[in-house]
Short mmCIF file of C-alpha atoms in Angstrom, two decimals:
data_model
loop_
_atom_site.label_atom_id
_atom_site.label_comp_id
_atom_site.label_asym_id
_atom_site.label_seq_id
_atom_site.Cartn_x
_atom_site.Cartn_y
_atom_site.Cartn_z
CA MET A 1 59.12 -33.16 -72.76
CA LYS A 2 55.83 -35.12 -73.13
CA VAL A 3 53.42 -34.75 -70.12
CA LEU A 4 50.66 -36.57 -69.06
CA VAL A 5 48.15 -34.53 -67.14
CA SER A 6 45.37 -36.35 -65.40
CA GLY A 7 42.32 -34.11 -64.58
CA GLY A 8 43.60 -31.71 -67.28
CA THR A 9 40.21 -30.13 -68.36
CA GLY A 10 39.66 -29.05 -64.49
CA PHE A 11 40.29 -25.78 -63.27
CA ILE A 12 43.85 -26.03 -62.09
CA GLY A 13 44.65 -28.72 -64.84
CA SER A 14 43.46 -26.53 -67.79
CA HIS A 15 45.61 -23.69 -66.73
CA THR A 16 48.53 -25.89 -66.26
CA MET A 17 48.16 -27.50 -69.86
CA VAL A 18 48.42 -23.96 -71.11
CA GLU A 19 51.52 -23.26 -69.24
CA LEU A 20 53.00 -26.47 -70.51
CA LEU A 21 52.11 -25.88 -74.05
CA ASN A 22 53.36 -22.40 -74.23
CA ALA A 23 56.68 -23.76 -72.83
CA GLY A 24 57.01 -26.23 -75.75
CA HIS A 25 56.05 -29.20 -74.14
CA GLU A 26 53.56 -31.94 -75.54
CA VAL A 27 50.66 -32.56 -73.47
CA VAL A 28 48.54 -35.74 -72.94
CA CYS A 29 45.12 -35.11 -71.04
CA VAL A 30 43.40 -37.95 -69.39
CA ASP A 31 39.80 -36.93 -67.72
CA ASP A 32 36.50 -38.38 -67.25
CA TYR A 33 34.71 -35.36 -67.54
CA SER A 34 32.86 -36.05 -64.19
CA ASN A 35 33.58 -32.58 -62.99
CA SER A 36 34.52 -30.76 -66.28
CA THR A 37 33.90 -30.70 -69.89
CA PRO A 38 35.78 -31.77 -73.31
CA LEU A 39 35.00 -28.19 -74.34
CA VAL A 40 37.79 -26.88 -72.32
CA LEU A 41 40.28 -28.65 -74.58
CA GLY A 42 39.30 -26.22 -77.63
CA GLU A 43 39.65 -23.24 -75.37
CA VAL A 44 43.30 -24.49 -74.30
CA GLU A 45 44.20 -24.98 -77.96
CA LYS A 46 42.78 -21.42 -78.87
CA ILE A 47 44.87 -19.79 -76.34
CA THR A 48 48.08 -21.92 -77.12
CA GLY A 49 47.42 -22.33 -81.05
CA LYS A 50 48.80 -25.93 -80.03
CA LYS A 51 46.87 -29.30 -79.91
CA VAL A 52 46.26 -31.46 -76.93
CA ILE A 53 46.31 -35.27 -77.01
CA ALA A 54 43.10 -36.06 -75.21
CA TYR A 55 41.64 -39.34 -73.59
CA LYS A 56 38.31 -39.85 -71.83
CA GLU A 57 39.12 -42.33 -69.24
CA ASN A 58 38.42 -43.12 -65.35
CA LEU A 59 41.91 -43.31 -64.29
CA CYS A 60 40.63 -45.79 -61.48
CA ASP A 61 40.61 -48.24 -64.30
CA LYS A 62 43.93 -49.69 -64.29
CA ALA A 63 43.99 -51.50 -67.58
CA LYS A 64 42.95 -48.55 -69.45
CA THR A 65 45.26 -46.25 -67.57
CA LEU A 66 48.19 -48.62 -68.56
CA ALA A 67 47.27 -48.64 -72.05
CA ILE A 68 47.63 -44.94 -72.47
CA PHE A 69 50.78 -44.90 -70.85
CA GLN A 70 52.18 -47.72 -73.24
CA LYS A 71 50.94 -45.95 -76.15
CA GLU A 72 51.74 -42.32 -75.29
CA LYS A 73 55.42 -43.15 -73.89
CA VAL A 74 55.24 -39.98 -71.51
CA ASP A 75 58.12 -38.73 -69.74
CA ALA A 76 56.35 -37.17 -66.66
CA VAL A 77 52.93 -36.99 -65.13
CA ILE A 78 51.30 -34.20 -63.32
CA HIS A 79 48.22 -35.81 -61.22
CA PHE A 80 45.25 -33.52 -60.68
CA ALA A 81 42.56 -36.10 -61.15
CA GLY A 82 40.30 -36.52 -58.11
CA LEU A 83 37.31 -35.01 -55.86
CA LYS A 84 38.01 -31.83 -54.18
CA ALA A 85 34.84 -30.41 -52.19
CA VAL A 86 35.48 -30.31 -48.68
CA GLY A 87 31.73 -30.14 -47.77
CA GLU A 88 30.78 -32.95 -49.90
CA SER A 89 33.68 -35.09 -48.59
CA VAL A 90 32.39 -35.15 -45.16
CA HIS A 91 29.04 -36.51 -46.29
CA LYS A 92 30.47 -38.69 -49.06
CA PRO A 93 33.60 -40.14 -47.34
CA ILE A 94 33.74 -43.52 -49.15
CA MET A 95 33.24 -41.81 -52.78
CA TYR A 96 36.48 -39.73 -51.82
CA TYR A 97 38.69 -42.51 -50.37
CA ASP A 98 37.60 -44.60 -53.38
CA VAL A 99 38.27 -42.10 -56.56
CA ASN A 100 41.21 -40.08 -54.98
CA ILE A 101 43.55 -42.94 -53.58
CA ASN A 102 42.70 -45.53 -56.19
CA SER A 103 43.34 -43.28 -59.14
CA VAL A 104 46.69 -42.62 -57.96
CA ILE A 105 47.54 -46.34 -57.21
CA SER A 106 46.61 -46.54 -60.74
CA VAL A 107 48.53 -44.13 -62.16
CA VAL A 108 51.68 -44.99 -60.25
CA GLU A 109 51.46 -48.68 -61.11
CA ALA A 110 51.09 -47.73 -64.75
CA MET A 111 54.47 -45.39 -64.50
CA SER A 112 56.37 -48.28 -62.98
CA LYS A 113 55.36 -50.67 -65.82
CA THR A 114 56.40 -48.18 -68.55
CA GLY A 115 59.41 -46.56 -66.64
CA VAL A 116 58.00 -43.17 -66.12
CA LYS A 117 60.21 -41.62 -63.18
CA ASN A 118 58.61 -37.92 -62.58
CA LEU A 119 55.47 -37.34 -60.75
CA VAL A 120 53.99 -34.13 -59.48
CA PHE A 121 51.20 -34.35 -57.22
CA SER A 122 48.40 -32.01 -56.63
CA SER A 123 48.30 -32.04 -52.77
CA SER A 124 46.88 -29.49 -50.49
CA ALA A 125 47.51 -27.57 -47.55
CA THR A 126 44.59 -29.47 -45.82
CA VAL A 127 47.21 -32.20 -44.93
CA TYR A 128 48.53 -29.89 -41.96
CA GLY A 129 45.09 -30.25 -40.08
CA THR A 130 44.80 -27.12 -37.56
CA PRO A 131 48.27 -25.80 -37.29
CA GLU A 132 49.22 -24.42 -34.02
CA SER A 133 50.74 -21.50 -35.72
CA MET A 134 51.06 -19.33 -38.94
CA PRO A 135 52.37 -19.27 -41.36
CA ILE A 136 52.60 -22.72 -42.36
CA ASN A 137 56.12 -24.17 -43.74
CA GLU A 138 56.92 -27.41 -45.15
CA ASN A 139 58.44 -28.87 -41.86
CA PHE A 140 55.01 -28.35 -39.79
CA PRO A 141 53.70 -31.80 -38.61
CA THR A 142 50.85 -33.58 -41.13
CA GLY A 143 47.87 -35.20 -39.97
CA GLY A 144 44.98 -34.29 -37.71
CA THR A 145 43.08 -33.35 -41.05
CA THR A 146 39.54 -32.03 -40.41
CA ASN A 147 37.64 -33.61 -43.42
CA PRO A 148 37.75 -36.60 -45.69
CA TYR A 149 39.19 -34.55 -48.69
CA GLY A 150 42.25 -33.68 -46.55
CA THR A 151 42.57 -36.91 -45.33
CA THR A 152 42.71 -38.60 -49.13
CA LYS A 153 45.55 -35.97 -49.56
CA LEU A 154 47.16 -36.98 -46.55
CA PHE A 155 47.10 -40.74 -47.33
CA ILE A 156 48.18 -40.34 -50.88
CA GLU A 157 51.23 -38.29 -49.81
CA LYS A 158 52.04 -41.33 -47.54
CA ILE A 159 51.48 -43.85 -50.17
CA LEU A 160 53.91 -41.88 -52.68
CA MET A 161 56.56 -41.41 -50.04
CA ASP A 162 56.55 -45.01 -49.41
CA TYR A 163 56.90 -45.59 -53.16
CA CYS A 164 59.82 -43.19 -53.35
CA HIS A 165 61.66 -44.87 -50.26
CA VAL A 166 61.84 -48.38 -52.22
CA ASN A 167 62.41 -46.68 -55.67
CA LYS A 168 65.47 -44.61 -55.48
CA ASP A 169 65.27 -43.33 -59.01
CA PHE A 170 61.74 -42.27 -58.96
CA ASN A 171 61.50 -38.33 -58.55
CA LEU A 172 58.15 -36.95 -56.66
CA ALA A 173 57.18 -33.41 -55.95
CA LEU A 174 54.32 -32.72 -53.36
CA LEU A 175 52.70 -29.43 -54.18
CA ARG A 176 50.61 -28.38 -51.28
CA TYR A 177 48.14 -25.85 -52.57
CA PHE A 178 46.63 -23.11 -50.60
CA ASN A 179 43.41 -21.77 -52.18
CA PRO A 180 43.65 -21.40 -56.16
CA ILE A 181 41.28 -18.63 -57.72
CA GLY A 182 40.93 -16.44 -60.68
CA ALA A 183 41.18 -17.18 -64.33
CA HIS A 184 43.21 -16.94 -67.46
CA GLU A 185 43.54 -13.31 -68.46
CA SER A 186 41.83 -14.37 -71.87
CA GLY A 187 38.87 -15.17 -69.99
CA LEU A 188 38.39 -18.44 -72.10
CA ILE A 189 39.12 -20.71 -69.31
CA GLY A 190 38.37 -20.56 -65.36
CA GLU A 191 36.29 -22.45 -62.63
CA VAL A 192 32.94 -24.06 -63.54
CA PRO A 193 31.85 -26.38 -60.69
CA ASN A 194 29.16 -28.71 -61.15
CA GLY A 195 25.90 -27.76 -59.44
CA ILE A 196 26.20 -25.44 -56.38
CA PRO A 197 29.66 -24.44 -55.84
CA ASN A 198 31.39 -25.49 -52.81
CA ASN A 199 34.13 -22.92 -52.80
CA LEU A 200 34.02 -19.29 -52.08
CA VAL A 201 34.90 -17.51 -55.08
CA PRO A 202 33.00 -19.39 -57.69
CA TYR A 203 30.11 -18.85 -55.54
CA ILE A 204 30.65 -15.02 -55.44
CA ALA A 205 31.10 -15.25 -59.25
CA GLN A 206 27.82 -16.68 -59.64
CA VAL A 207 26.26 -14.36 -57.21
CA ALA A 208 27.82 -11.50 -59.15
CA VAL A 209 26.35 -12.61 -62.50
CA GLY A 210 22.78 -12.95 -60.93
CA GLN A 211 22.84 -16.81 -61.06
CA ARG A 212 22.42 -16.86 -57.24
CA ASP A 213 20.55 -14.53 -54.87
CA LYS A 214 23.33 -14.11 -52.28
CA LEU A 215 26.56 -15.58 -50.67
CA SER A 216 26.51 -17.71 -47.45
CA VAL A 217 29.39 -16.78 -45.13
CA PHE A 218 30.32 -19.62 -42.89
CA GLY A 219 31.05 -18.44 -39.47
CA ASP A 220 31.82 -15.07 -38.14
CA ASP A 221 33.19 -16.08 -34.89
CA TYR A 222 36.73 -17.24 -35.97
CA ASN A 223 39.61 -15.82 -34.25
CA THR A 224 40.56 -13.58 -36.94
CA HIS A 225 40.56 -9.92 -37.90
CA ASP A 226 36.89 -9.66 -38.61
CA GLY A 227 35.75 -12.99 -37.73
CA THR A 228 35.45 -14.63 -41.09
CA GLY A 229 37.58 -17.58 -42.20
CA VAL A 230 41.08 -16.43 -43.37
CA ARG A 231 42.64 -18.24 -46.47
CA ASP A 232 45.86 -17.76 -48.55
CA TYR A 233 44.35 -17.15 -52.10
CA ILE A 234 46.50 -17.86 -54.99
CA HIS A 235 46.02 -17.28 -58.59
CA VAL A 236 45.56 -20.15 -60.82
CA VAL A 237 48.10 -19.12 -63.15
CA ASP A 238 50.61 -18.28 -60.65
CA LEU A 239 49.90 -21.88 -59.27
CA ALA A 240 50.22 -23.59 -63.10
CA LYS A 241 53.48 -21.90 -63.34
CA GLY A 242 54.67 -23.67 -60.16
CA HIS A 243 54.09 -26.92 -61.60
CA LEU A 244 56.45 -26.31 -64.79
CA LEU A 245 59.16 -25.26 -62.27
CA ALA A 246 58.37 -28.53 -60.34
CA LEU A 247 58.98 -30.51 -63.23
CA LYS A 248 62.10 -29.05 -63.93
CA LYS A 249 63.46 -29.78 -60.48
CA LEU A 250 62.51 -33.37 -60.96
CA GLU A 251 64.41 -33.37 -64.02
CA ALA A 252 67.51 -33.00 -61.87
CA ASN A 253 66.96 -36.42 -60.10
CA CYS A 254 65.99 -34.92 -57.06
CA GLY A 255 63.94 -37.80 -55.38
CA LEU A 256 61.24 -36.38 -52.99
CA VAL A 257 60.64 -32.80 -52.68
CA VAL A 258 57.68 -30.92 -50.91
CA TYR A 259 56.62 -27.28 -51.59
CA ASN A 260 53.89 -25.08 -50.54
CA LEU A 261 52.29 -22.95 -53.26
CA GLY A 262 50.83 -19.74 -51.68
CA THR A 263 51.22 -16.17 -51.48
CA GLY A 264 51.91 -16.20 -47.85
CA ILE A 265 49.23 -13.69 -47.42
CA GLY A 266 45.79 -14.43 -45.56
CA TYR A 267 42.63 -12.80 -46.75
CA SER A 268 39.36 -13.21 -44.86
CA VAL A 269 35.97 -14.09 -46.62
CA LEU A 270 35.09 -10.63 -46.00
CA ASP A 271 38.22 -9.21 -47.64
CA VAL A 272 37.66 -11.46 -50.72
CA ILE A 273 34.04 -10.19 -50.98
CA HIS A 274 35.26 -6.69 -50.90
CA ALA A 275 37.77 -7.12 -53.39
CA TYR A 276 35.28 -8.81 -55.82
CA GLU A 277 32.86 -5.80 -55.29
CA LYS A 278 35.88 -3.58 -56.55
CA ALA A 279 36.20 -5.85 -59.50
CA CYS A 280 32.66 -5.76 -60.56
CA GLY A 281 31.73 -2.55 -59.37
CA PHE A 282 28.68 -3.27 -57.21
CA SER A 283 27.68 -4.85 -53.87
CA ILE A 284 27.84 -8.70 -53.35
CA PRO A 285 24.89 -9.49 -51.06
CA TYR A 286 25.60 -11.85 -48.38
CA GLU A 287 24.17 -13.58 -45.19
CA ILE A 288 26.29 -14.92 -42.22
CA CYS A 289 25.49 -18.52 -41.31
CA LYS A 290 26.92 -21.10 -38.82
CA ARG A 291 30.26 -22.60 -39.38
CA ARG A 292 30.77 -25.31 -42.03
CA GLU A 293 31.63 -28.81 -40.70
CA GLY A 294 35.24 -29.32 -41.37
CA ASP A 295 36.50 -25.89 -41.76
CA ILE A 296 39.31 -24.12 -39.87
CA GLY A 297 39.96 -20.58 -38.52
CA GLU A 298 42.90 -19.53 -40.67
CA CYS A 299 45.33 -21.12 -43.15
CA TYR A 300 48.05 -19.27 -45.05
CA ALA A 301 51.46 -20.38 -46.33
CA ASP A 302 55.10 -19.63 -45.74
CA PRO A 303 56.17 -19.92 -49.49
CA LYS A 304 60.16 -19.32 -48.86
CA LYS A 305 61.20 -22.65 -49.80
CA ALA A 306 59.42 -22.28 -53.17
CA LEU A 307 61.20 -19.25 -53.88
CA GLU A 308 64.62 -20.50 -52.72
CA GLU A 309 64.59 -23.89 -54.56
CA LEU A 310 62.46 -23.47 -57.44
CA GLY A 311 62.76 -19.69 -57.96
CA TRP A 312 58.82 -19.58 -57.87
CA LYS A 313 56.95 -16.64 -56.32
CA ALA A 314 53.13 -15.70 -56.65
CA GLU A 315 53.08 -12.42 -58.64
CA PHE A 316 49.15 -11.78 -58.67
CA GLY A 317 47.25 -9.89 -55.71
CA ILE A 318 43.77 -10.40 -54.74
CA GLU A 319 42.23 -7.73 -56.85
CA SER A 320 43.74 -9.17 -60.02
CA MET A 321 42.44 -12.59 -58.84
CA CYS A 322 38.99 -11.24 -58.72
CA GLU A 323 39.13 -9.16 -61.69
CA SER A 324 39.98 -12.21 -63.84
CA SER A 325 37.49 -14.48 -62.01
CA TYR A 326 34.79 -11.64 -63.04
CA LYS A 327 35.74 -11.45 -66.56
CA PHE A 328 35.79 -15.39 -67.08
CA GLN A 329 32.39 -15.35 -65.18
CA GLU A 330 30.93 -12.72 -67.40
CA MET A 331 31.98 -14.50 -70.82
CA HIS A 332 30.77 -17.72 -69.28
CA PRO A 333 27.58 -17.01 -67.07
CA ASN A 334 26.05 -20.60 -67.51
CA GLY A 335 29.48 -22.48 -67.90
CA PHE A 336 31.05 -23.71 -71.07
CA GLU A 337 28.10 -25.32 -72.69
CA LYS A 338 26.04 -22.18 -72.76
CA LYS A 339 28.15 -18.93 -73.17
#
């Protein structure tokens, strides 16, 4: 199968490209490198021994997006491209609505014009808003999102569902991620955020290698076992493998399917800090700060549906996630450009 991966040089996209190539698929990567680097392509090829067809384009450009689809004649799309920082989205909402929604519309229009029927969309557990109970399953109501990033995912899901409703031969998998962390076992690819990291583990990693003095823990007064926010952290390789199984599901002309991809286990911020300390062998300095706007107290998955319908289950625990993250960060203390 020939698969177009949008945002392929990003954190999740790069690991998914590895899994696709290792499974024998052809990969077409489209990325504008606004939050990544083309150097990732070389690392993916080094890991797999296979070439990636790559385009530097902004998917919001409909004409250029269509031209890629017409040239490459892909069989399916996995759409990762978009902005993803919760905190930034609160302060730059228009930018998030513009980029995230318009890139999807551009891709779906190109798919329609070139007869591509299978799409895996990178969604998020943020579409559930603040759930009344845990764990979260796919039947929970969506809406009530607490930040513009989550709202873009919610709107895009609705757009794609409406498209499916009138295009009965279109197959769509909405994959609602929880919190991807970790890195490939080789240490060659991992998460390299631009500027100050907005997510917990990349920030811890930079503290661990001396790039930053200490970690800010946003809130210790949540209704959790230690007062800090609880999340379902999932190894990025487990997540990547879930995309391959979702693609396989779409090949059976299943129509619309929705899956939570998480471990089903909630870890607090302090739990993750302690696991990272075990991985690196020394203490991670941190300070407690006020809550961050747009955050919720806890969020973890009920992943049973993905197991039952896809045969997918997360294999890695929190210690493995932290160990692989630290290995990558040690190998890339200043990102891909300056190893």
